[in-house]
Each structure stands twice: as structure tokens, then as C-alpha cells.
Amino acid sequence: MEKQKLSAEASLELISQMINQSKHNLNRGSFNSWIGWGVFTTVLGLIIYGVVSATGVYQWYYLWFLEFVYAIYDCKRNERQTGDVKTHIDNAIEGIWQALGWLYILTPVALTFAAIYLRHYYAFNMIMPLVLIYTIVGVAFTGVILREKWIIAIPIVGALSPLYMIAVVSSQRFEHWQMLLFVVTFFVVMVVPGMILNYRCKRLNK
């Protein structure tokens, strides 16, 4: 009985160590991937919003494809910084984001072709809420794995934004100002959890 108790305690301790190691691996410095993606997307979104507002030319929305350029940079950055021991938890988190990564790629490409083929350009407006939903799912699931309540709660609350956007797009009443809603929501569900993760890692290292 004593052996079983010690074994259970040792297992819990091992799981706790793996979670802490995964937090450290995911954080990778003060400018982790979540903060990087959040800041880049926010700045790009504000630039696109400003240019479209000033010119009235909605083709500037194609600048969103610069996200793919940043994705290449982020992958290269992570490859350079890979050196820590990877745990099973790391593999689980990586699997979640790889699956979502394919959705990030396929969604704008598929909806672009659909909009051109159907000549119904409201399909473009579905990209932003869908991207938000993918991001919210990824961050929340990561929070569950890392046992971080705030990293779970923040994106769940943020889900109200894409749900509202989907309702508006479905009624064909999408307006340009809603890009600001996308930008603010993306910042909250990516940068804020990234800062929380960074804070937790600093506490663990003390």
C-alpha cells in the first residue's frame, strides 16, 4: 500500500515536472510565439484597416496573406531555439497547433477560390471569425493541458466575438469596422495568454 502511495505521488510529481518543462519550451523567452503572432497580426490588421479606410479599396485585404510569411519566420525561429528536452505534453500541444495550422492555411485559400468561383465575395468575410475560432480552440486546449485556468478562460470569453461576426456575415451586413473587433479579439486571446505564460515561467525559474 505504501509502495502504491509513493508511486502515485511520484507519478503526480513527474506530470507536474513535464507540465513545467512544457511551459518553458512553449514560452521560449519574453517574446514567445503567442505574443509574436498576436503583435504581428494586430499591427498588420491595423495597417490594413487604415489603408482600406483611407482608400476605399478592399483589395488591400490581400495583405493578410503576409501571415504566411510570418509563419515561415516563426517556424525557422522555433527550429533555431529547439534544444530542450521534449515531453509527451509538448508533442500533444504541437499536434494541436499543427492540425490548426492546416486549417489556417486551407481556410483562406478555399474561401478565396469559393468567392471567385461563386462571385459572392461575402465568403471572404468568413475568414476572420473562423481564424479567431481556430485560435481560441488552440489556446484554450493548450491551457487545459498546461492546467492554466486563465489561459482557458480568456479565449472562451473571447469566443463571443467570432460568434457575433459569423451572425453578421450570415446576414450579409458585414462592415469594415469589424476588422477592429477581429484585431482586438486576436490580441486578447493570443497576447494576454502569452504574457500569462511568460509570467508563470519567470516564477518557475525563481
Short mmCIF file of C-alpha atoms in Angstrom, two decimals:
data_model
loop_
_atom_site.label_atom_id
_atom_site.label_comp_id
_atom_site.label_asym_id
_atom_site.label_seq_id
_atom_site.Cartn_x
_atom_site.Cartn_y
_atom_site.Cartn_z
CA MET A 1 0.00 0.00 0.00
CA GLU A 2 2.84 2.34 0.92
CA LYS A 3 4.52 1.49 -2.36
CA GLN A 4 1.42 2.34 -4.33
CA LYS A 5 1.08 5.65 -2.48
CA LEU A 6 4.69 6.57 -3.22
CA SER A 7 4.22 5.51 -6.83
CA ALA A 8 1.13 7.73 -7.18
CA GLU A 9 2.95 10.69 -5.61
CA ALA A 10 5.95 10.10 -7.86
CA SER A 11 3.67 9.99 -10.93
CA LEU A 12 1.99 13.27 -9.97
CA GLU A 13 5.39 14.86 -9.41
CA LEU A 14 6.58 13.62 -12.82
CA ILE A 15 3.47 15.01 -14.53
CA SER A 16 3.98 18.34 -12.77
CA GLN A 17 7.60 18.45 -13.93
CA MET A 18 6.56 17.65 -17.50
CA ILE A 19 3.97 20.44 -17.45
CA ASN A 20 6.52 22.93 -16.15
CA GLN A 21 9.01 21.80 -18.80
CA SER A 22 6.35 22.23 -21.49
CA LYS A 23 5.58 25.74 -20.25
CA HIS A 24 9.26 26.55 -20.51
CA ASN A 25 9.54 25.03 -24.01
CA LEU A 26 6.42 26.84 -25.22
CA ASN A 27 7.45 30.19 -23.77
CA ARG A 28 10.94 30.44 -25.36
CA GLY A 29 11.88 33.83 -24.00
CA SER A 30 9.97 37.02 -23.30
CA PHE A 31 8.70 37.20 -26.90
CA ASN A 32 7.11 33.76 -27.20
CA SER A 33 5.17 32.60 -30.28
CA TRP A 34 1.78 33.64 -28.91
CA ILE A 35 2.97 37.18 -28.22
CA GLY A 36 4.77 37.28 -31.58
CA TRP A 37 1.70 36.15 -33.53
CA GLY A 38 -0.58 38.44 -31.56
CA VAL A 39 1.54 41.56 -32.06
CA PHE A 40 2.24 40.87 -35.75
CA THR A 41 -1.42 40.18 -36.56
CA THR A 42 -2.61 43.20 -34.58
CA VAL A 43 -0.17 45.57 -36.30
CA LEU A 44 -0.92 44.13 -39.75
CA GLY A 45 -4.67 44.34 -39.12
CA LEU A 46 -4.44 47.98 -38.06
CA ILE A 47 -2.38 48.82 -41.15
CA ILE A 48 -4.90 47.11 -43.44
CA TYR A 49 -7.79 48.80 -41.66
CA GLY A 50 -6.16 52.21 -42.00
CA VAL A 51 -5.27 51.77 -45.69
CA VAL A 52 -8.72 50.46 -46.65
CA SER A 53 -10.42 53.25 -44.67
CA ALA A 54 -8.29 55.85 -46.44
CA THR A 55 -8.56 54.47 -49.98
CA GLY A 56 -11.83 52.53 -50.01
CA VAL A 57 -10.01 49.78 -51.93
CA TYR A 58 -10.86 46.44 -50.35
CA GLN A 59 -8.21 44.59 -52.38
CA TRP A 60 -5.78 45.66 -49.65
CA TYR A 61 -7.30 42.80 -47.66
CA TYR A 62 -4.94 40.53 -49.62
CA LEU A 63 -2.16 41.84 -47.36
CA TRP A 64 -3.47 39.29 -44.86
CA PHE A 65 -1.52 36.68 -46.84
CA LEU A 66 1.62 38.18 -45.24
CA GLU A 67 0.61 35.96 -42.31
CA PHE A 68 2.10 33.06 -44.29
CA VAL A 69 5.43 34.93 -44.47
CA TYR A 70 5.40 35.37 -40.70
CA ALA A 71 4.54 31.68 -40.29
CA ILE A 72 7.72 30.75 -42.16
CA TYR A 73 9.74 33.11 -39.95
CA ASP A 74 8.17 31.68 -36.78
CA CYS A 75 8.91 28.09 -37.85
CA LYS A 76 12.55 28.97 -38.55
CA ARG A 77 12.81 30.77 -35.22
CA ASN A 78 11.44 27.78 -33.33
CA GLU A 79 13.83 25.44 -35.16
CA ARG A 80 16.81 27.58 -34.11
CA GLN A 81 15.67 27.63 -30.49
CA THR A 82 14.86 23.92 -30.24
CA GLY A 83 17.29 22.36 -27.82
CA ASP A 84 15.32 21.50 -24.72
CA VAL A 85 14.03 18.04 -23.89
CA LYS A 86 10.60 17.44 -25.46
CA THR A 87 7.95 15.75 -23.35
CA HIS A 88 4.78 13.87 -24.32
CA ILE A 89 2.90 17.02 -23.34
CA ASP A 90 4.98 19.02 -25.84
CA ASN A 91 4.05 16.53 -28.55
CA ALA A 92 0.35 16.82 -27.68
CA ILE A 93 0.45 20.63 -27.82
CA GLU A 94 2.45 20.56 -31.04
CA GLY A 95 -0.09 18.17 -32.57
CA ILE A 96 -2.96 20.51 -31.74
CA TRP A 97 -1.26 23.51 -33.36
CA GLN A 98 -0.13 21.54 -36.40
CA ALA A 99 -3.72 20.46 -37.07
CA LEU A 100 -4.92 24.04 -36.60
CA GLY A 101 -2.07 25.24 -38.82
CA TRP A 102 -3.51 23.30 -41.73
CA LEU A 103 -6.88 24.91 -41.06
CA TYR A 104 -5.21 28.35 -41.06
CA ILE A 105 -3.77 27.55 -44.50
CA LEU A 106 -6.78 25.84 -46.07
CA THR A 107 -9.46 28.29 -44.88
CA PRO A 108 -8.31 31.48 -46.69
CA VAL A 109 -7.25 29.53 -49.78
CA ALA A 110 -10.55 27.60 -50.01
CA LEU A 111 -12.73 30.64 -49.31
CA THR A 112 -10.79 32.75 -51.83
CA PHE A 113 -11.42 30.21 -54.59
CA ALA A 114 -15.04 29.83 -53.45
CA ALA A 115 -15.58 33.60 -53.58
CA ILE A 116 -14.08 33.86 -57.06
CA TYR A 117 -15.98 30.84 -58.39
CA LEU A 118 -19.32 31.82 -56.86
CA ARG A 119 -18.78 35.55 -57.42
CA HIS A 120 -20.05 36.02 -53.93
CA TYR A 121 -17.37 37.93 -52.07
CA TYR A 122 -19.03 37.77 -48.66
CA ALA A 123 -17.22 34.43 -48.36
CA PHE A 124 -14.03 36.43 -47.68
CA ASN A 125 -15.60 37.85 -44.54
CA MET A 126 -15.87 34.38 -43.00
CA ILE A 127 -12.07 34.08 -42.86
CA MET A 128 -11.66 36.36 -39.83
CA PRO A 129 -14.21 34.72 -37.50
CA LEU A 130 -13.02 31.24 -38.49
CA VAL A 131 -9.39 32.16 -37.79
CA LEU A 132 -10.46 33.50 -34.40
CA ILE A 133 -12.28 30.26 -33.60
CA TYR A 134 -9.23 28.16 -34.55
CA THR A 135 -7.02 30.37 -32.38
CA ILE A 136 -9.41 30.23 -29.43
CA VAL A 137 -9.60 26.43 -29.63
CA GLY A 138 -5.80 26.14 -29.79
CA VAL A 139 -5.11 28.48 -26.87
CA ALA A 140 -7.90 27.02 -24.70
CA PHE A 141 -6.83 23.40 -25.32
CA THR A 142 -3.22 24.34 -24.57
CA GLY A 143 -4.41 25.96 -21.34
CA VAL A 144 -6.23 22.74 -20.39
CA ILE A 145 -3.08 20.67 -20.97
CA LEU A 146 -0.91 23.14 -19.02
CA ARG A 147 -3.52 23.43 -16.23
CA GLU A 148 -3.70 27.22 -16.52
CA LYS A 149 -7.21 28.45 -15.70
CA TRP A 150 -6.76 31.96 -17.09
CA ILE A 151 -5.37 30.64 -20.38
CA ILE A 152 -8.56 28.57 -20.64
CA ALA A 153 -10.97 31.31 -19.55
CA ILE A 154 -9.72 34.23 -21.67
CA PRO A 155 -10.21 32.60 -25.11
CA ILE A 156 -13.58 31.12 -24.09
CA VAL A 157 -14.85 34.62 -23.25
CA GLY A 158 -13.26 35.85 -26.48
CA ALA A 159 -15.40 33.33 -28.43
CA LEU A 160 -18.32 35.77 -28.22
CA SER A 161 -16.59 37.94 -30.82
CA PRO A 162 -16.32 35.43 -33.73
CA LEU A 163 -19.82 34.14 -33.00
CA TYR A 164 -21.13 37.67 -33.40
CA MET A 165 -19.09 38.13 -36.59
CA ILE A 166 -20.47 34.90 -38.09
CA ALA A 167 -24.02 36.07 -37.36
CA VAL A 168 -23.33 39.41 -39.06
CA VAL A 169 -21.65 37.83 -42.10
CA SER A 170 -24.54 35.36 -42.45
CA SER A 171 -26.95 38.28 -42.63
CA GLN A 172 -24.68 39.93 -45.26
CA ARG A 173 -24.27 43.05 -43.14
CA PHE A 174 -20.51 42.86 -42.59
CA GLU A 175 -18.89 46.28 -42.20
CA HIS A 176 -15.24 47.29 -42.41
CA TRP A 177 -15.06 48.44 -38.76
CA GLN A 178 -15.49 44.82 -37.66
CA MET A 179 -11.86 44.26 -38.59
CA LEU A 180 -11.08 46.25 -35.46
CA LEU A 181 -13.16 43.75 -33.50
CA PHE A 182 -11.10 40.94 -35.04
CA VAL A 183 -7.81 42.69 -34.22
CA VAL A 184 -8.75 43.45 -30.60
CA THR A 185 -10.05 39.90 -30.04
CA PHE A 186 -6.96 38.32 -31.57
CA PHE A 187 -4.73 40.48 -29.38
CA VAL A 188 -6.65 39.48 -26.24
CA VAL A 189 -6.76 35.72 -26.95
CA MET A 190 -3.09 35.50 -28.05
CA VAL A 191 -1.01 38.22 -26.43
CA VAL A 192 -2.66 38.18 -22.99
CA PRO A 193 -2.34 34.37 -22.55
CA GLY A 194 1.22 34.68 -23.90
CA MET A 195 2.02 37.24 -21.21
CA ILE A 196 0.46 35.00 -18.56
CA LEU A 197 2.60 32.09 -19.77
CA ASN A 198 5.67 34.30 -19.69
CA TYR A 199 4.87 35.39 -16.12
CA ARG A 200 4.35 31.78 -14.98
CA CYS A 201 7.69 30.73 -16.49
CA LYS A 202 9.53 33.57 -14.76
CA ARG A 203 8.02 32.47 -11.44
CA LEU A 204 9.09 28.87 -12.07
CA ASN A 205 12.65 29.97 -12.79
CA LYS A 206 12.97 31.89 -9.50
#
